[in-house]
PDB file of C-alpha atoms in Angstrom:
ATOM      1  CA  MET A 208      12.953  -8.388  -2.770  1.00 62.00           C
ATOM      2  CA  PRO A 209      11.666  -8.804   0.907  1.00 83.00           C
ATOM      3  CA  ASN A 210       7.392  -8.270   1.793  1.00 91.00           C
ATOM      4  CA  TYR A 211       6.761  -5.668   3.797  1.00 92.00           C
ATOM      5  CA  ASP A 212       3.854  -5.579   7.028  1.00 90.00           C
ATOM      6  CA  TRP A 213       3.379  -2.884   9.294  1.00 86.00           C
ATOM      7  CA  ARG A 214       2.824  -5.057  11.953  1.00 85.00           C
ATOM      8  CA  ASP A 215       5.990  -5.891  12.184  1.00 86.00           C
ATOM      9  CA  TYR A 216       7.618  -2.645  12.516  1.00 81.00           C
ATOM     10  CA  ARG A 217       5.054  -1.543  14.785  1.00 77.00           C
ATOM     11  CA  GLY A 218       7.289   0.587  18.240  1.00 73.00           C
ATOM     12  CA  ARG A 219      10.046   1.389  16.473  1.00 74.00           C
ATOM     13  CA  SER A 220      10.706   4.870  15.538  1.00 70.00           C
ATOM     14  CA  TRP A 221       9.014   7.296  13.064  1.00 70.00           C
ATOM     15  CA  THR A 222      11.991   7.139  11.221  1.00 72.00           C
ATOM     16  CA  GLN A 223      12.871   3.207  10.700  1.00 78.00           C
ATOM     17  CA  ARG A 224       9.074   2.576   9.820  1.00 81.00           C
ATOM     18  CA  PHE A 225      10.156   1.011   6.942  1.00 87.00           C
ATOM     19  CA  PRO A 226      13.033  -2.102   6.221  1.00 90.00           C
ATOM     20  CA  GLU A 227      16.429  -1.172   5.113  1.00 89.00           C
ATOM     21  CA  TRP A 228      16.257  -2.836   1.929  1.00 90.00           C
ATOM     22  CA  SER A 229      13.182  -0.907   0.649  1.00 90.00           C
ATOM     23  CA  LYS A 230      13.199   1.670  -2.451  1.00 86.00           C
ATOM     24  CA  GLY A 231      13.316   5.065  -1.058  1.00 83.00           C
ATOM     25  CA  PHE A 232      14.747   4.213   2.549  1.00 85.00           C
ATOM     26  CA  ALA A 233      17.598   6.336   2.399  1.00 80.00           C
ATOM     27  CA  ARG A 234      16.093   9.501   1.657  1.00 77.00           C
ATOM     28  CA  TRP A 235      13.061   8.946   4.292  1.00 76.00           C
ATOM     29  CA  SER A 236      15.622   8.069   7.120  1.00 76.00           C
ATOM     30  CA  ALA A 237      17.343  11.553   6.469  1.00 71.00           C
ATOM     31  CA  LEU A 238      14.482  13.104   6.014  1.00 65.00           C
ATOM     32  CA  ALA A 239      11.221  12.215   8.190  1.00 63.00           C
ATOM     33  CA  SER A 240      11.887  12.933  11.988  1.00 58.00           C
ATOM     34  CA  THR A 241       9.688  13.368  15.185  1.00 49.00           C
ATOM     35  CA  GLU A 242       8.455  16.561  13.256  1.00 53.00           C
ATOM     36  CA  GLY A 243       7.012  14.873  10.566  1.00 55.00           C
ATOM     37  CA  ALA A 244       8.133  14.623   6.651  1.00 60.00           C
ATOM     38  CA  ASN A 245       7.852  17.441   4.222  1.00 66.00           C
ATOM     39  CA  LEU A 246       6.882  18.427   0.771  1.00 72.00           C
ATOM     40  CA  GLY A 247      10.817  18.551  -0.221  1.00 72.00           C
ATOM     41  CA  LEU A 248      10.734  14.151   1.034  1.00 72.00           C
ATOM     42  CA  ILE A 249       7.820  13.382  -0.961  1.00 75.00           C
ATOM     43  CA  GLN A 250       9.135  15.500  -4.399  1.00 77.00           C
ATOM     44  CA  ALA A 251      12.419  13.398  -3.660  1.00 76.00           C
ATOM     45  CA  ILE A 252      10.947  10.506  -3.469  1.00 76.00           C
ATOM     46  CA  ARG A 253       8.538  11.362  -6.058  1.00 75.00           C
ATOM     47  CA  ARG A 254      11.658  11.967  -8.189  1.00 75.00           C
ATOM     48  CA  LEU A 255      12.322   8.005  -7.762  1.00 74.00           C
ATOM     49  CA  ILE A 256       9.274   7.314  -9.437  1.00 67.00           C
ATOM     50  CA  ASP A 257      10.159   9.031 -11.727  1.00 63.00           C
ATOM     51  CA  LEU A 258      13.311   7.758 -13.177  1.00 63.00           C
ATOM     52  CA  GLY A 259      11.615   4.599 -13.072  1.00 63.00           C
ATOM     53  CA  ASP A 260      13.102   2.790 -10.102  1.00 64.00           C
ATOM     54  CA  ARG A 261      10.774   0.063  -9.762  1.00 65.00           C
ATOM     55  CA  PRO A 262      10.669  -3.220  -8.509  1.00 73.00           C
ATOM     56  CA  SER A 263      12.054  -5.937 -10.236  1.00 73.00           C
ATOM     57  CA  ARG A 264       9.664  -8.545  -9.370  1.00 83.00           C
ATOM     58  CA  PRO A 265       5.833  -7.250  -9.044  1.00 90.00           C
ATOM     59  CA  CYS A 266       4.263  -6.303  -5.400  1.00 91.00           C
ATOM     60  CA  VAL A 267       1.475  -5.680  -4.820  1.00 92.00           C
ATOM     61  CA  PHE A 268       0.697  -2.344  -2.679  1.00 91.00           C
ATOM     62  CA  VAL A 269      -2.867  -3.070  -0.159  1.00 92.00           C
ATOM     63  CA  SER A 270      -4.051   0.071   0.414  1.00 89.00           C
ATOM     64  CA  HIS A 271      -6.029  -0.632   3.408  1.00 88.00           C
ATOM     65  CA  ARG A 272      -8.035   1.080   7.338  1.00 85.00           C
ATOM     66  CA  GLN A 273      -6.488  -0.297  10.468  1.00 84.00           C
ATOM     67  CA  ALA A 274     -10.244  -1.458  11.372  1.00 88.00           C
ATOM     68  CA  ASP A 275      -9.249  -3.515   8.130  1.00 92.00           C
ATOM     69  CA  VAL A 276      -6.109  -5.770   8.278  1.00 91.00           C
ATOM     70  CA  GLU A 277      -7.047  -9.219   8.478  1.00 94.00           C
ATOM     71  CA  PRO A 278      -8.676  -8.332   4.990  1.00 95.00           C
ATOM     72  CA  ALA A 279      -6.194  -6.797   3.926  1.00 95.00           C
ATOM     73  CA  ALA A 280      -3.900  -9.644   4.780  1.00 96.00           C
ATOM     74  CA  ARG A 281      -5.416 -12.018   3.410  1.00 97.00           C
ATOM     75  CA  ILE A 282      -4.786 -10.339   0.186  1.00 97.00           C
ATOM     76  CA  ALA A 283      -1.071  -9.752   0.443  1.00 96.00           C
ATOM     77  CA  TYR A 284      -1.518 -13.944   1.583  1.00 96.00           C
ATOM     78  CA  LEU A 285      -2.840 -14.093  -2.089  1.00 97.00           C
ATOM     79  CA  ALA A 286      -1.366 -12.132  -4.305  1.00 96.00           C
ATOM     80  CA  CYS A 287       2.025 -14.310  -2.178  1.00 95.00           C
ATOM     81  CA  GLN A 288      -0.045 -17.586  -3.761  1.00 95.00           C
ATOM     82  CA  GLU A 289      -0.187 -15.739  -7.053  1.00 95.00           C
ATOM     83  CA  GLY A 290       3.864 -15.332  -7.582  1.00 93.00           C
ATOM     84  CA  PHE A 291       4.004 -11.529  -6.027  1.00 94.00           C
ATOM     85  CA  ASP A 292       5.084  -9.638  -3.738  1.00 93.00           C
ATOM     86  CA  TYR A 293       3.582  -7.718  -1.215  1.00 94.00           C
ATOM     87  CA  TRP A 294       3.755  -4.536   0.432  1.00 93.00           C
ATOM     88  CA  LEU A 295       1.022  -4.565   2.886  1.00 91.00           C
ATOM     89  CA  ASP A 296       0.745  -0.691   5.132  1.00 85.00           C
ATOM     90  CA  VAL A 297      -1.990   1.422   6.435  1.00 80.00           C
ATOM     91  CA  PHE A 298      -3.594   4.391   5.970  1.00 67.00           C
ATOM     92  CA  ASP A 299      -5.661   5.948   8.809  1.00 61.00           C
ATOM     93  CA  PRO A 300      -5.563   9.528   9.682  1.00 53.00           C
ATOM     94  CA  THR A 301      -4.691   8.708  12.936  1.00 54.00           C
ATOM     95  CA  LEU A 302      -1.463   7.048  12.447  1.00 52.00           C
ATOM     96  CA  ALA A 303       0.564  10.282  12.360  1.00 48.00           C
ATOM     97  CA  ALA A 304      -0.966  11.899  14.555  1.00 45.00           C
ATOM     98  CA  ALA A 305      -0.707   9.229  17.286  1.00 44.00           C
ATOM     99  CA  PRO A 306       1.398  10.480  19.964  1.00 42.00           C
ATOM    100  CA  ALA A 307       3.895   6.960  19.811  1.00 42.00           C
ATOM    101  CA  VAL A 308       4.430   8.417  16.319  1.00 47.00           C
ATOM    102  CA  ALA A 309       4.858  11.152  15.722  1.00 52.00           C
ATOM    103  CA  PRO A 310       3.639  13.393  18.246  1.00 56.00           C
ATOM    104  CA  ASN A 311       3.450  17.228  17.938  1.00 63.00           C
ATOM    105  CA  LEU A 312       2.498  17.332  14.393  1.00 63.00           C
ATOM    106  CA  THR A 313       0.892  20.101  12.752  1.00 68.00           C
ATOM    107  CA  PRO A 314      -2.311  19.529  10.502  1.00 69.00           C
ATOM    108  CA  GLN A 315      -0.011  19.949   7.814  1.00 72.00           C
ATOM    109  CA  GLN A 316       2.748  18.104   9.316  1.00 69.00           C
ATOM    110  CA  ALA A 317       0.935  15.155   9.157  1.00 69.00           C
ATOM    111  CA  ALA A 318      -0.713  15.052   6.128  1.00 73.00           C
ATOM    112  CA  ALA A 319       2.787  15.371   4.234  1.00 74.00           C
ATOM    113  CA  THR A 320       3.717  12.561   6.512  1.00 74.00           C
ATOM    114  CA  ILE A 321       1.454  10.029   5.628  1.00 76.00           C
ATOM    115  CA  ALA A 322       2.061  11.188   1.932  1.00 79.00           C
ATOM    116  CA  ALA A 323       4.976  10.471   1.769  1.00 80.00           C
ATOM    117  CA  VAL A 324       4.190   6.816   3.683  1.00 81.00           C
ATOM    118  CA  ILE A 325       2.290   6.065   0.514  1.00 83.00           C
ATOM    119  CA  GLU A 326       4.922   7.435  -2.346  1.00 84.00           C
ATOM    120  CA  VAL A 327       7.166   5.119  -0.757  1.00 86.00           C
ATOM    121  CA  GLY A 328       4.782   2.252  -0.577  1.00 88.00           C
ATOM    122  CA  LEU A 329       4.378   3.380  -4.181  1.00 85.00           C
ATOM    123  CA  LEU A 330       7.885   3.186  -5.190  1.00 85.00           C
ATOM    124  CA  ASN A 331       8.638  -0.334  -3.836  1.00 89.00           C
ATOM    125  CA  SER A 332       5.451  -1.691  -5.591  1.00 88.00           C
ATOM    126  CA  THR A 333       3.942  -2.369  -9.169  1.00 86.00           C
ATOM    127  CA  HIS A 334       0.210  -2.831  -8.430  1.00 89.00           C
ATOM    128  CA  VAL A 335      -2.443  -1.812  -5.890  1.00 89.00           C
ATOM    129  CA  VAL A 336      -5.405  -3.105  -4.258  1.00 92.00           C
ATOM    130  CA  ALA A 337      -7.550  -1.042  -1.949  1.00 89.00           C
ATOM    131  CA  VAL A 338      -9.793  -2.631   0.596  1.00 92.00           C
ATOM    132  CA  MET A 339     -12.724  -1.138   0.732  1.00 91.00           C
ATOM    133  CA  THR A 340     -15.561  -2.219   3.287  1.00 92.00           C
ATOM    134  CA  PRO A 341     -17.638   0.415   5.349  1.00 91.00           C
ATOM    135  CA  ASN A 342     -14.825   0.888   8.197  1.00 87.00           C
ATOM    136  CA  THR A 343     -13.431   3.354   3.813  1.00 84.00           C
ATOM    137  CA  LYS A 344     -15.767   5.524   4.624  1.00 81.00           C
ATOM    138  CA  GLY A 345     -14.613   9.124   5.403  1.00 76.00           C
ATOM    139  CA  SER A 346     -10.384   8.428   4.065  1.00 73.00           C
ATOM    140  CA  GLN A 347      -8.820  10.737   2.280  1.00 69.00           C
ATOM    141  CA  TRP A 348      -5.981   8.562   1.449  1.00 73.00           C
ATOM    142  CA  VAL A 349      -6.975   5.848  -0.777  1.00 72.00           C
ATOM    143  CA  PRO A 350      -8.693   8.163  -3.031  1.00 73.00           C
ATOM    144  CA  TYR A 351      -4.943  10.231  -3.224  1.00 73.00           C
ATOM    145  CA  GLU A 352      -4.113   6.721  -3.307  1.00 71.00           C
ATOM    146  CA  TYR A 353      -6.177   6.128  -7.005  1.00 66.00           C
ATOM    147  CA  GLY A 354      -5.078   9.976  -7.939  1.00 65.00           C
ATOM    148  CA  ARG A 355      -1.255   8.966  -7.816  1.00 68.00           C
ATOM    149  CA  VAL A 356      -1.128   5.920  -9.145  1.00 61.00           C
ATOM    150  CA  ARG A 357      -2.957   7.177 -13.007  1.00 53.00           C
ATOM    151  CA  GLU A 358      -0.941  10.274 -12.786  1.00 56.00           C
ATOM    152  CA  PRO A 359       2.080  10.450 -15.516  1.00 47.00           C
ATOM    153  CA  VAL A 360       4.278   8.194 -14.132  1.00 46.00           C
ATOM    154  CA  PRO A 361       5.329   4.691 -14.404  1.00 46.00           C
ATOM    155  CA  SER A 362       1.118   3.117 -14.578  1.00 54.00           C
ATOM    156  CA  THR A 363       0.495   1.211 -11.445  1.00 65.00           C
ATOM    157  CA  PRO A 364      -2.288  -1.017 -12.489  1.00 85.00           C
ATOM    158  CA  ALA A 365      -4.615  -0.920  -9.203  1.00 87.00           C
ATOM    159  CA  ALA A 366      -7.901  -3.115  -8.294  1.00 91.00           C
ATOM    160  CA  ALA A 367     -10.046  -2.356  -5.348  1.00 91.00           C
ATOM    161  CA  TRP A 368     -11.673  -5.316  -3.124  1.00 94.00           C
ATOM    162  CA  VAL A 369     -15.437  -4.628  -2.056  1.00 93.00           C
ATOM    163  CA  ALA A 370     -16.988  -6.262   1.171  1.00 93.00           C
ATOM    164  CA  SER A 371     -20.432  -6.951   0.162  1.00 91.00           C
ATOM    165  CA  SER A 372     -21.465  -5.238   3.069  1.00 90.00           C
ATOM    166  CA  LEU A 373     -20.782  -2.430   1.382  1.00 87.00           C
ATOM    167  CA  PRO A 374     -23.524  -1.509  -0.945  1.00 84.00           C
ATOM    168  CA  ALA A 375     -22.786  -0.526  -5.137  1.00 80.00           C
ATOM    169  CA  VAL A 376     -24.180   2.994  -4.090  1.00 75.00           C
ATOM    170  CA  ALA A 377     -21.420   3.958  -1.487  1.00 78.00           C
ATOM    171  CA  LEU A 378     -18.873   2.789  -4.113  1.00 82.00           C
ATOM    172  CA  PRO A 379     -16.665   6.224  -4.612  1.00 82.00           C
ATOM    173  CA  GLU A 380     -16.353   6.806  -8.481  1.00 81.00           C
ATOM    174  CA  TYR A 381     -12.493   6.778  -8.289  1.00 78.00           C
ATOM    175  CA  LEU A 382     -12.749   3.240  -8.050  1.00 81.00           C
ATOM    176  CA  TYR A 383     -14.126   2.742 -11.818  1.00 81.00           C
ATOM    177  CA  LEU A 384     -10.519   4.356 -12.632  1.00 79.00           C
ATOM    178  CA  GLY A 385      -9.676   0.366 -11.619  1.00 84.00           C
ATOM    179  CA  VAL A 386     -10.292  -2.575 -11.738  1.00 89.00           C
ATOM    180  CA  ILE A 387     -13.671  -3.569  -9.039  1.00 92.00           C
ATOM    181  CA  THR A 388     -13.742  -7.153  -7.757  1.00 94.00           C
ATOM    182  CA  LYS A 389     -16.088  -8.380  -5.501  1.00 94.00           C
ATOM    183  CA  THR A 390     -14.824 -12.319  -4.711  1.00 95.00           C
ATOM    184  CA  GLU A 391     -11.725 -13.955  -3.880  1.00 96.00           C
ATOM    185  CA  LEU A 392     -12.400 -16.210  -7.359  1.00 96.00           C
ATOM    186  CA  GLU A 393     -12.612 -11.684  -9.539  1.00 97.00           C
ATOM    187  CA  LEU A 394      -9.226 -10.495  -7.218  1.00 97.00           C
ATOM    188  CA  LYS A 395      -7.398 -13.930  -7.551  1.00 96.00           C
ATOM    189  CA  SER A 396      -8.381 -13.648 -11.548  1.00 96.00           C
ATOM    190  CA  TRP A 397      -7.330 -10.472 -11.870  1.00 95.00           C
ATOM    191  CA  LEU A 398      -3.973 -11.199  -9.888  1.00 95.00           C
ATOM    192  CA  GLN A 399      -2.777 -13.935 -12.306  1.00 94.00           C
ATOM    193  CA  SER A 400      -3.562 -11.625 -15.394  1.00 93.00           C
ATOM    194  CA  GLU A 401      -1.381  -9.291 -14.155  1.00 92.00           C
ATOM    195  CA  PHE A 402       1.271 -11.576 -12.885  1.00 91.00           C
ATOM    196  CA  GLY A 403       1.192 -12.991 -16.724  1.00 88.00           C
ATOM    197  CA  LYS A 404       1.418  -9.343 -18.225  1.00 85.00           C
ATOM    198  CA  TYR A 405       4.662  -8.701 -15.798  1.00 80.00           C
ATOM    199  CA  GLY A 406       6.939 -11.622 -17.354  1.00 80.00           C
ATOM    200  CA  ALA A 407       8.644 -12.895 -13.949  1.00 81.00           C
ATOM    201  CA  PRO A 408       8.942 -16.466 -13.793  1.00 84.00           C
ATOM    202  CA  PRO A 409       6.716 -17.892 -10.994  1.00 80.00           C
ATOM    203  CA  ARG A 410       8.095 -18.887  -6.817  1.00 83.00           C
ATOM    204  CA  PRO A 411       6.352 -20.850  -3.630  1.00 87.00           C
ATOM    205  CA  CYS A 412       4.840 -17.915  -1.790  1.00 89.00           C
ATOM    206  CA  GLY A 413       6.845 -18.578   1.317  1.00 86.00           C
ATOM    207  CA  TRP A 414       4.020 -17.164   3.345  1.00 91.00           C
ATOM    208  CA  ASN A 415       5.438 -17.487   7.298  1.00 88.00           C
ATOM    209  CA  LYS A 416       2.170 -16.052   9.205  1.00 90.00           C
ATOM    210  CA  PRO A 417      -1.356 -17.469   9.988  1.00 93.00           C
ATOM    211  CA  VAL A 418      -3.029 -17.859   6.932  1.00 94.00           C
ATOM    212  CA  PRO A 419      -5.712 -14.855   6.998  1.00 95.00           C
ATOM    213  CA  ALA A 420      -9.425 -16.233   7.017  1.00 95.00           C
ATOM    214  CA  PRO A 421     -11.662 -15.694   3.436  1.00 95.00           C
ATOM    215  CA  LEU A 422     -12.584 -12.474   2.247  1.00 93.00           C
TER     216      LEU A 422
END
C-alpha cells in the first residue's frame, strides 16, 4: 500500500482529502461534503473495520497536532525505515473549521468530520503512534483515537512518543493503555518488535522526502 501524508493533499476539496487507493475512499467521497460528515459516514467506515478490512502490510498511523509536523514526519520516517507503511495525518480542532477546507460547519458537523477522518486513518492502519509534546495539551482527538483503538474491534497496537519537554506529570492517564517511548531508540525497538509480530517481508523504505531531524 502506498504511504499517505496529509501535506500532499492541502488545497484540495474536502472530499478529495484522501487518495483513491485508500480503504474507505468510496464511502468518504460519496458522503463527505462541504457541509461536513455525519454519523452515518462514521458508522459505515467503522463497519469496514469490524469486517477486518485492514491493510495487508503493517502501516503506522501517526497522530499529531499540526504544530508537531516535524516530529511526526520523523516518526513516519523511522517507521518506514523499519519496513512499515505510514499514514501521516493531523488532528487539529481548527482543521475542519477552516473556511478553505469545510466552511459553515456546525460544531457537531466539525466533530463528525474529524471523527470520520480518524476512522479512515484507522481503517488504513495497523498501528498507531501519538506524538506527545506541550502542543498536545487541549487536543480532543488523541484521547479519542486511543479510546477507538481499544474498543472491541481488531486491536491496533498503540504507542506514544513523549518529548523531553513534556513533564511526566503532564502525561494523560490514557497513554498507559499503550506503550510509552521517550527516545528514538525506544521507539525503534517497539517498531522492530511489532513488525516482527506481523510477519511481513522486509523491503526498502523508499523515503522520497527530506529526512526529518532526529527526535
